[in-house]
PDB file of C-alpha atoms in Angstrom:
ATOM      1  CA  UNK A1489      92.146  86.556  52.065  1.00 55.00           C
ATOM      2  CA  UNK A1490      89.640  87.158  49.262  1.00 62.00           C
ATOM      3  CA  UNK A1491      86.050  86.859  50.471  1.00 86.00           C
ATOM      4  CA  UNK A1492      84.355  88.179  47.601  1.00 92.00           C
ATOM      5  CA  UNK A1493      85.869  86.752  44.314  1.00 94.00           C
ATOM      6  CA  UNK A1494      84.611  88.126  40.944  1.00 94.00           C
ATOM      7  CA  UNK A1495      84.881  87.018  37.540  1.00 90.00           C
ATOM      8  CA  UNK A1496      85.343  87.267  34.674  1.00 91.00           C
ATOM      9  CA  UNK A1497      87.852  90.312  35.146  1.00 87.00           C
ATOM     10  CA  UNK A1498      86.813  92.052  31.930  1.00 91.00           C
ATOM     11  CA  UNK A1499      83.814  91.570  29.591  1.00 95.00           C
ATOM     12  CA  UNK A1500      82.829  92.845  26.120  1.00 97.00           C
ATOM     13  CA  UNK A1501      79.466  92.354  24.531  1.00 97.00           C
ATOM     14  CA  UNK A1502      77.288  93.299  21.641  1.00 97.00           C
ATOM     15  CA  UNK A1503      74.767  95.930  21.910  1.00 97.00           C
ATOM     16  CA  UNK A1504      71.726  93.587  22.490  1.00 97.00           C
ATOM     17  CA  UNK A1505      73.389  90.517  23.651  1.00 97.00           C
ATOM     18  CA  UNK A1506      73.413  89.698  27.134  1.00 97.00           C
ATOM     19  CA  UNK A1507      75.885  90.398  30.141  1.00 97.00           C
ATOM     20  CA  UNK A1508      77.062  87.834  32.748  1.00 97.00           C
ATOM     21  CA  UNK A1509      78.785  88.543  35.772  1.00 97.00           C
ATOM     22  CA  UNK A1510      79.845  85.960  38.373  1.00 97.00           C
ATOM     23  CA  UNK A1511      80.309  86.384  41.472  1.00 97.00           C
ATOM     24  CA  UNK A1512      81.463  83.672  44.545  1.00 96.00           C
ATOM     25  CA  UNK A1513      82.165  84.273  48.575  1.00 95.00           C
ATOM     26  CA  UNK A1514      83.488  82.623  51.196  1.00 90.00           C
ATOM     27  CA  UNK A1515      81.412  83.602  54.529  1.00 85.00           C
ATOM     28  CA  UNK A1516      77.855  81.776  54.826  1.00 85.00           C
ATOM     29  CA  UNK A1517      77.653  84.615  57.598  1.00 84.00           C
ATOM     30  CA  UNK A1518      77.189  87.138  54.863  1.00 87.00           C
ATOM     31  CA  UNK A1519      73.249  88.429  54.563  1.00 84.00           C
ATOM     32  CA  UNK A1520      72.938  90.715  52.125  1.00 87.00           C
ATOM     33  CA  UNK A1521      74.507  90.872  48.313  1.00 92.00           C
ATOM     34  CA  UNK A1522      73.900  93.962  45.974  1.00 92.00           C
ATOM     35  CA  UNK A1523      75.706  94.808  43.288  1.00 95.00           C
ATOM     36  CA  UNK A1524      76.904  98.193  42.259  1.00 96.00           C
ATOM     37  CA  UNK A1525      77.736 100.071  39.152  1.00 97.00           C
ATOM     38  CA  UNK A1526      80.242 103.028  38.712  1.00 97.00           C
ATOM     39  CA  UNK A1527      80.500 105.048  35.390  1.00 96.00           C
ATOM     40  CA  UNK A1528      84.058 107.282  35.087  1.00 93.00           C
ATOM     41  CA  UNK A1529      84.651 109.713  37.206  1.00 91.00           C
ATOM     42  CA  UNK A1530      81.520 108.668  39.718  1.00 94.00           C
ATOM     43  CA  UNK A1531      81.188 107.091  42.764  1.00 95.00           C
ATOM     44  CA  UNK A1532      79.840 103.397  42.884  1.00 96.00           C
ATOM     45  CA  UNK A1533      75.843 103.514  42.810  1.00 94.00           C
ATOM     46  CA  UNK A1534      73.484 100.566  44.178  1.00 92.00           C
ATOM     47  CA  UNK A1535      72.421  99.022  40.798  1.00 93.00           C
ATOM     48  CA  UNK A1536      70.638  95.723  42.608  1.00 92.00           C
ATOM     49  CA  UNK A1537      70.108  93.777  46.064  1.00 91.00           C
ATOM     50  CA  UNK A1538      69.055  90.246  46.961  1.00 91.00           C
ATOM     51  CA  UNK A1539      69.069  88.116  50.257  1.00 88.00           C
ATOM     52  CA  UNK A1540      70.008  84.831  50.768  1.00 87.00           C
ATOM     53  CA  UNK A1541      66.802  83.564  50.832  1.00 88.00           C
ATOM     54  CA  UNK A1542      65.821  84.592  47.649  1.00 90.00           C
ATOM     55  CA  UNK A1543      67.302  82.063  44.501  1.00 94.00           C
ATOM     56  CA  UNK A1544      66.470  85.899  41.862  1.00 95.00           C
ATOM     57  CA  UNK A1545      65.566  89.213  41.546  1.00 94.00           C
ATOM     58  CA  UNK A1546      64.509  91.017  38.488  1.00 95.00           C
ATOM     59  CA  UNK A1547      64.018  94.287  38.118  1.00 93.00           C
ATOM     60  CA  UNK A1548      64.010  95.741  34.428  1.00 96.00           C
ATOM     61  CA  UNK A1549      67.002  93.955  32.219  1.00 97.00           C
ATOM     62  CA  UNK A1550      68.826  93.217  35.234  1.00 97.00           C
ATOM     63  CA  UNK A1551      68.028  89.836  37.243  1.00 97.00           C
ATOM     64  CA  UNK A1552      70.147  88.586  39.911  1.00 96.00           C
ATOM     65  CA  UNK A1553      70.809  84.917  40.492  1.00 96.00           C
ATOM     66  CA  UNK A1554      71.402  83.656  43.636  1.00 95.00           C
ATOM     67  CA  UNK A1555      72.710  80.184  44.435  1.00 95.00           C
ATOM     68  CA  UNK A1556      73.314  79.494  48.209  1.00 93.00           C
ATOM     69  CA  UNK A1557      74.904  76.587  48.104  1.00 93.00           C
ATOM     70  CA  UNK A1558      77.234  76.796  45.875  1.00 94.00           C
ATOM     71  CA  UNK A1559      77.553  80.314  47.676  1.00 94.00           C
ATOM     72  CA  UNK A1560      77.830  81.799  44.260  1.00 96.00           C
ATOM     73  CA  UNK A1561      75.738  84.503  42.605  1.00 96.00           C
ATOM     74  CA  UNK A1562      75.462  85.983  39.376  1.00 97.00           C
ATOM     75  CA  UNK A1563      74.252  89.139  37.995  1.00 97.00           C
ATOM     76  CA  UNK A1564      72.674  89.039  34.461  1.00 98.00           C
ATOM     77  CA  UNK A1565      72.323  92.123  32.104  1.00 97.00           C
ATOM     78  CA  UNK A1566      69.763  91.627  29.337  1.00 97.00           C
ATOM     79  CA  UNK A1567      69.599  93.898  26.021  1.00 97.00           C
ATOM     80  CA  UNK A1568      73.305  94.783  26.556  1.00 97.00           C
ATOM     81  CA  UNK A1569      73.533  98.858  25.571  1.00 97.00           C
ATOM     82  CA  UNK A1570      76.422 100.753  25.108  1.00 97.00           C
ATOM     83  CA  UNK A1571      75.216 102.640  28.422  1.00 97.00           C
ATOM     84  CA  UNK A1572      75.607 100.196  30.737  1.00 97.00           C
ATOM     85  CA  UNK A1573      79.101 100.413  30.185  1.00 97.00           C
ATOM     86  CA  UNK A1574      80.763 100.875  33.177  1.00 97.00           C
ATOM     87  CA  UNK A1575      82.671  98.770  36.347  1.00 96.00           C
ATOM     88  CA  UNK A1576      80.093  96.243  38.173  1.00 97.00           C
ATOM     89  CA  UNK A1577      81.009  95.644  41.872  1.00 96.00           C
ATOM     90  CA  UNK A1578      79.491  92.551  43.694  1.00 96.00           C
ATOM     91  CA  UNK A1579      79.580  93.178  47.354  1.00 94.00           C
ATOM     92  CA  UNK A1580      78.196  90.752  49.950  1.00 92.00           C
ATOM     93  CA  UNK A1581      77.140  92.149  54.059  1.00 87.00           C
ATOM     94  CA  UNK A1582      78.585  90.888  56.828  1.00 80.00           C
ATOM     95  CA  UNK A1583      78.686  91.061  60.552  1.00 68.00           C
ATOM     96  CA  UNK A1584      81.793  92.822  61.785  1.00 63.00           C
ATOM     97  CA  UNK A1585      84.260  91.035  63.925  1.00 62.00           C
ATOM     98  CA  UNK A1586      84.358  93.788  66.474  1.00 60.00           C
ATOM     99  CA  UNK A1587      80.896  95.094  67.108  1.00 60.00           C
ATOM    100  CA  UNK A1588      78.853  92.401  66.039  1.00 60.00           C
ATOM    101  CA  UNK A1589      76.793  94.542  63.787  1.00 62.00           C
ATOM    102  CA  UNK A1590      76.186  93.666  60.428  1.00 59.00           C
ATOM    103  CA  UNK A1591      77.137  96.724  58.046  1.00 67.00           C
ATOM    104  CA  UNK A1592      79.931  95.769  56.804  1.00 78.00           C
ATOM    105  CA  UNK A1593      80.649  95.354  52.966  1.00 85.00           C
ATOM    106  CA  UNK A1594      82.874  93.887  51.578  1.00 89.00           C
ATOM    107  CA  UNK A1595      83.634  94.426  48.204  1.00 92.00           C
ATOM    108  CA  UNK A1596      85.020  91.867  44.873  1.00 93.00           C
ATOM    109  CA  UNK A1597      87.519  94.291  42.869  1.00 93.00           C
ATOM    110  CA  UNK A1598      85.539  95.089  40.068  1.00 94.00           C
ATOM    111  CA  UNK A1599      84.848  94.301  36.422  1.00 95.00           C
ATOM    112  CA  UNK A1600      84.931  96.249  33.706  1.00 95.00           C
ATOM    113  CA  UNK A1601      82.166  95.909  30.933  1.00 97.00           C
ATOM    114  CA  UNK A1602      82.323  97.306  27.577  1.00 97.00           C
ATOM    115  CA  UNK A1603      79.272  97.167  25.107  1.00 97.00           C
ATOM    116  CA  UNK A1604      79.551  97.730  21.656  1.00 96.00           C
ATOM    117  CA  UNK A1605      77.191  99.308  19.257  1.00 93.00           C
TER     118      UNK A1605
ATOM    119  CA  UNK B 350      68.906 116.649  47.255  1.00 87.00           C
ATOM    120  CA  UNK B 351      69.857 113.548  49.363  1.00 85.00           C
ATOM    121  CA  UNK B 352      73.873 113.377  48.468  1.00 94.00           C
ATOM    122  CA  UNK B 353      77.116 112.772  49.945  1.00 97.00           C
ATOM    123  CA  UNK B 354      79.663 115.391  49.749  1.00 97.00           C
ATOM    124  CA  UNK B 355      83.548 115.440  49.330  1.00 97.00           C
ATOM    125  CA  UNK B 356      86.098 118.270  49.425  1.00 97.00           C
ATOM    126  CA  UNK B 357      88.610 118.558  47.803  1.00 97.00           C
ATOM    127  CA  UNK B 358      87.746 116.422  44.961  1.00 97.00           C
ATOM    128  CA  UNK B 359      91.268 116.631  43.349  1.00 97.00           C
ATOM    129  CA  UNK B 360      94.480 116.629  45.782  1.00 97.00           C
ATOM    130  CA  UNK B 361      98.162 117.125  45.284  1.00 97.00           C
ATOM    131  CA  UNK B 362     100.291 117.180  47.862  1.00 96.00           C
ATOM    132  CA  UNK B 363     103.757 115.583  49.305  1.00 96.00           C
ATOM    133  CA  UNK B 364     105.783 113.300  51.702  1.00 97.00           C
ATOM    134  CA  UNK B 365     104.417 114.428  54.891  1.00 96.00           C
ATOM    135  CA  UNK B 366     102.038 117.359  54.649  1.00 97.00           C
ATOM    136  CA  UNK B 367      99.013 116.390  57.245  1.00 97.00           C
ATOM    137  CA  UNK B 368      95.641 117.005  55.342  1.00 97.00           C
ATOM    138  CA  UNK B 369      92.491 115.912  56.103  1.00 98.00           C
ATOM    139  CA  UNK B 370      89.771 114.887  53.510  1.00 98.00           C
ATOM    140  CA  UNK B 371      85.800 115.653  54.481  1.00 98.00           C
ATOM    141  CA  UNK B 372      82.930 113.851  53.855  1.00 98.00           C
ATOM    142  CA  UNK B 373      79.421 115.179  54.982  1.00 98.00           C
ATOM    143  CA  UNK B 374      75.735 113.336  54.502  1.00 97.00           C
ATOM    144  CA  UNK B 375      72.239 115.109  54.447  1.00 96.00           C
ATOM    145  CA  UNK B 376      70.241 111.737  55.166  1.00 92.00           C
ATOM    146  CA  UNK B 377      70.877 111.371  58.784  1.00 92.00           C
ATOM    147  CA  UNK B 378      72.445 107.752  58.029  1.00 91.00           C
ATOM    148  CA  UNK B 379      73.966 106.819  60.739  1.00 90.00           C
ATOM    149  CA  UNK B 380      76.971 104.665  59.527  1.00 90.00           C
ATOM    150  CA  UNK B 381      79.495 106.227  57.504  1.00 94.00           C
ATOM    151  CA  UNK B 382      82.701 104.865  55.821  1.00 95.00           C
ATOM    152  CA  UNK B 383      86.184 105.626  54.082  1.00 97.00           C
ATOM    153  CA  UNK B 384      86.960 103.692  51.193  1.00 97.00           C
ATOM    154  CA  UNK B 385      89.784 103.542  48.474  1.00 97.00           C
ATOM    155  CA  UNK B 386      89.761 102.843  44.961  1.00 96.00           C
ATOM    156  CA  UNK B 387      92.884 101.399  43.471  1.00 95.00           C
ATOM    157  CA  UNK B 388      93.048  99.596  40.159  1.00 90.00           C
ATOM    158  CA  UNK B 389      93.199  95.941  40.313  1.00 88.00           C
ATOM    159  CA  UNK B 390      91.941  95.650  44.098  1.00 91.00           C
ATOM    160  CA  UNK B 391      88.656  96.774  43.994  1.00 91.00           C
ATOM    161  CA  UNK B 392      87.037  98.769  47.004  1.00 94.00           C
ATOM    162  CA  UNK B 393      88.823  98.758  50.495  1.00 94.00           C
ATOM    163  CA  UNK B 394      87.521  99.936  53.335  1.00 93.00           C
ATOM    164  CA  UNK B 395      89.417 102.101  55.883  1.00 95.00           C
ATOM    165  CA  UNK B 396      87.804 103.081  58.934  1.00 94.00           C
ATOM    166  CA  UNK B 397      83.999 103.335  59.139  1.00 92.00           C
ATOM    167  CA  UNK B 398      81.655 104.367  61.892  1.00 93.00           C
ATOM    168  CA  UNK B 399      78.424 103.162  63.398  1.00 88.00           C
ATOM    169  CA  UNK B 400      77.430 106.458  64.890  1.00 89.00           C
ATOM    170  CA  UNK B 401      79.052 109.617  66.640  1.00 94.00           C
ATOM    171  CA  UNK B 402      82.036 108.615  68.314  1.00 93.00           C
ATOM    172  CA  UNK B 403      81.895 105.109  67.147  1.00 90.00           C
ATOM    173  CA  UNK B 404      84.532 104.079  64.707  1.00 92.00           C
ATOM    174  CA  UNK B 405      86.300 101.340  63.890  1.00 89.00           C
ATOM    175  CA  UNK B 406      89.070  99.941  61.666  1.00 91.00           C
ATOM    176  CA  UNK B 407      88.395  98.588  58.171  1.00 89.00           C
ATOM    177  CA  UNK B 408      90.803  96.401  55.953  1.00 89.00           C
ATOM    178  CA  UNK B 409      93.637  98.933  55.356  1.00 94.00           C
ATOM    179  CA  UNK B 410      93.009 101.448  58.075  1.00 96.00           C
ATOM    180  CA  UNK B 411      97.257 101.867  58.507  1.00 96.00           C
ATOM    181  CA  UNK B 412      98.243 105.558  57.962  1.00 97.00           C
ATOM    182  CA  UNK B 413      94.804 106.962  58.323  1.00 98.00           C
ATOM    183  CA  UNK B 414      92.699 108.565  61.194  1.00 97.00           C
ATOM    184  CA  UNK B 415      89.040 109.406  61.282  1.00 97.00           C
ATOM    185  CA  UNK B 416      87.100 111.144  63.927  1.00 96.00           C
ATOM    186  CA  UNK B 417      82.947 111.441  64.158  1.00 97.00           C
ATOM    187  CA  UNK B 418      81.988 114.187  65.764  1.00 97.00           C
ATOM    188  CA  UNK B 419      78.993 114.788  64.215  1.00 96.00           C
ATOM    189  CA  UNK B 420      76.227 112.632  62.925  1.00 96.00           C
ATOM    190  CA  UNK B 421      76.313 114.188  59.435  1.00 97.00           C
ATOM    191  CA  UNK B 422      80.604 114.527  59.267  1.00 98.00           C
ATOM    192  CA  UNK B 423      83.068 112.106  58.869  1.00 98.00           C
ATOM    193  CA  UNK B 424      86.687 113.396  57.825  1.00 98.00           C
ATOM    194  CA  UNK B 425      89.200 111.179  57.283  1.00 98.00           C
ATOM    195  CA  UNK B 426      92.892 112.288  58.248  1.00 98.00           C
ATOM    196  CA  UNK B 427      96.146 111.537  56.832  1.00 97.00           C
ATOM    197  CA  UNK B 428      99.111 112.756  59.672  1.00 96.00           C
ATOM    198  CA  UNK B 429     101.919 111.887  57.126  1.00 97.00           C
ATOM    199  CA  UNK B 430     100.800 110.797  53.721  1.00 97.00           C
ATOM    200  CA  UNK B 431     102.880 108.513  51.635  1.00 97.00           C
ATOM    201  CA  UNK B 432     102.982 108.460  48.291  1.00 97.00           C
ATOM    202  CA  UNK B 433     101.312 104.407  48.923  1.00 97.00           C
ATOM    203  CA  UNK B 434      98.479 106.346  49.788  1.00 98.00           C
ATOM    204  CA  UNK B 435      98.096 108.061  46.125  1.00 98.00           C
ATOM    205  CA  UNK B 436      94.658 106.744  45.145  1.00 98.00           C
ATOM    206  CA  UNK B 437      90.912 107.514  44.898  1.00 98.00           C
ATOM    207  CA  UNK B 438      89.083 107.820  47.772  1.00 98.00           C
ATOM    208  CA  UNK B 439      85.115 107.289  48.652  1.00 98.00           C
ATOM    209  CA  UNK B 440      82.774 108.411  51.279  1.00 97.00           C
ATOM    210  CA  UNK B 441      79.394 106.382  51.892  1.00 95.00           C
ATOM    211  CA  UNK B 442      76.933 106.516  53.966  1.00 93.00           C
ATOM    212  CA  UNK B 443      73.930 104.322  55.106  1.00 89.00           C
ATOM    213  CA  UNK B 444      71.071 103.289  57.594  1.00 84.00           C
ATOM    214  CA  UNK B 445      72.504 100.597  59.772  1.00 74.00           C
ATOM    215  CA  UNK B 446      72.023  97.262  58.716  1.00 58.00           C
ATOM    216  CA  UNK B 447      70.972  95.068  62.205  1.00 52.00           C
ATOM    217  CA  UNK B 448      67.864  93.562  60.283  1.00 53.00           C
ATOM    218  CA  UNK B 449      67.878  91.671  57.379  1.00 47.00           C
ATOM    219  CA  UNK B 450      66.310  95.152  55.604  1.00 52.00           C
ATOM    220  CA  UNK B 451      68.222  96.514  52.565  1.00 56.00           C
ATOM    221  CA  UNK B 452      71.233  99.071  53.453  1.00 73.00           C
ATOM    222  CA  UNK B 453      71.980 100.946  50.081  1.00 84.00           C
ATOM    223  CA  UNK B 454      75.402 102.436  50.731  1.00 88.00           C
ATOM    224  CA  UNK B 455      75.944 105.710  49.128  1.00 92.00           C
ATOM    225  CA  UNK B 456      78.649 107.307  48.202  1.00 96.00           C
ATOM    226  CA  UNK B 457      80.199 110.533  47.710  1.00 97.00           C
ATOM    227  CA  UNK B 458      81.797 111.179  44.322  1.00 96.00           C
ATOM    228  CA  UNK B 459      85.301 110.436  45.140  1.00 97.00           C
ATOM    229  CA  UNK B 460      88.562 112.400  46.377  1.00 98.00           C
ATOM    230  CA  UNK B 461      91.314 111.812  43.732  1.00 97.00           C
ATOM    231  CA  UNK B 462      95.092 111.985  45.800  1.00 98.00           C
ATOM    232  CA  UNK B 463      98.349 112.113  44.588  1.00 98.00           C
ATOM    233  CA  UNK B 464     101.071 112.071  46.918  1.00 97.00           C
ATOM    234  CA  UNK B 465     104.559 112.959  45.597  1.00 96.00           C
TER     235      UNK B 465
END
């Protein structure tokens, strides 16, 4: 079972245009949803964060939209450049089933985004 | 420089050879976890731990063993490797998350595995 369903699976934009990633999830348990970026031959990096009782976050071109519920959220890239070209990762926090802590992410599979010049 | 560290970064091996993969954190985070990187499925995690000598089982934790002996170590273990278990694999670390504060995972810059 899926719990953290991204879409679309691929994306190309023009340099300058902007970049829209959705993202949906199952578990209202989940409290925390950041977003991560990985460039070739790098690990994943922490590109953005927001809790569930926030509806955005902006910081720089990249704003976060966060819809409780529909239990979706979205991240938005303005100014598409050819260096944000990498895979996006939406991830969502949740408590795990045999400690009860919550530290455990749980990650959608990825999309790739390509931005021309 | 706050990093995460894996060794090797580049593995070939075969059917059956035990060999263990390390990871190792400077930020004295306490939870730590295995991930792997396969295309199509996204990030799965394997084992992770909470602290030393607490682990537990991720999604796809079958064929795998971990140990924490140290706060700043987690290696994860294959006994037998399959070639199934051919894929890219990611240590990250992080402050534990039992408040609603951010927990920025971070990772280590990945173990590529091929098992033949």
């Amino acid at each position: 079972q899926q719990q953290v369903k991204q879409s679309p699976q691929s994306l190309i934009v023009q340099k300058g245009g902007i970049s829209i990633i959705n993202c949906a999830y199952e578990n209202t348990a989940f409290d925390y949803f950041p977003w991560y970026q990985q460039f070739p031959g790098k690990g994943p990096a922490l590109l953005i964060a927001i809790r569930p009782d926030v509806s955005e976050k902006k910081e720089g071109r990249f704003t976060i939209s966060f819809n409780k519920s529909a239990k979706q959220f979205s991240l938005h890239i303005m100014d598409s450049q050819p260096g944000d070209s990498a895979t996006y990762f939406c991830a969502a926090r949740g408590v795990s089933k045999n400690t009860g802590a919550n530290s455990k992410l749980t990650f959608g599979k990825g999309i790739t985004l390509s931005v021309r010049p | 420089e706050a990093q995460v560290t894996q060794n090797p970064r580049y593995l070939i091996t075969v059917t059956g050879k035990k060999l263990t993969v390390t990871c190792s954190q400077n930020m004295n985070h306490e939870y730590m976890s295995w991930y792997r990187q396969d295309p199509g499925l996204g990030l799965r995690q394997i084992y992770y731990s909470m602290n030393v000598e607490v682990t537990d089982k991720g999604d796809v934790p079958e064929g795998y063993k971990v140990s924490r002996k140290e706060k700043r170590n987690f290696p994860l273990i294959l006994e037998s490797p399959s070639p199934n278990q051919t894929s890219l694999y990611f240590c990250a670390s992080s402050f534990m998350g039992f408040t609603l504060s951010y927990n920025e995972q971070f990772f280590g810059p990945g173990t590529r595995l091929t098992v033949l």
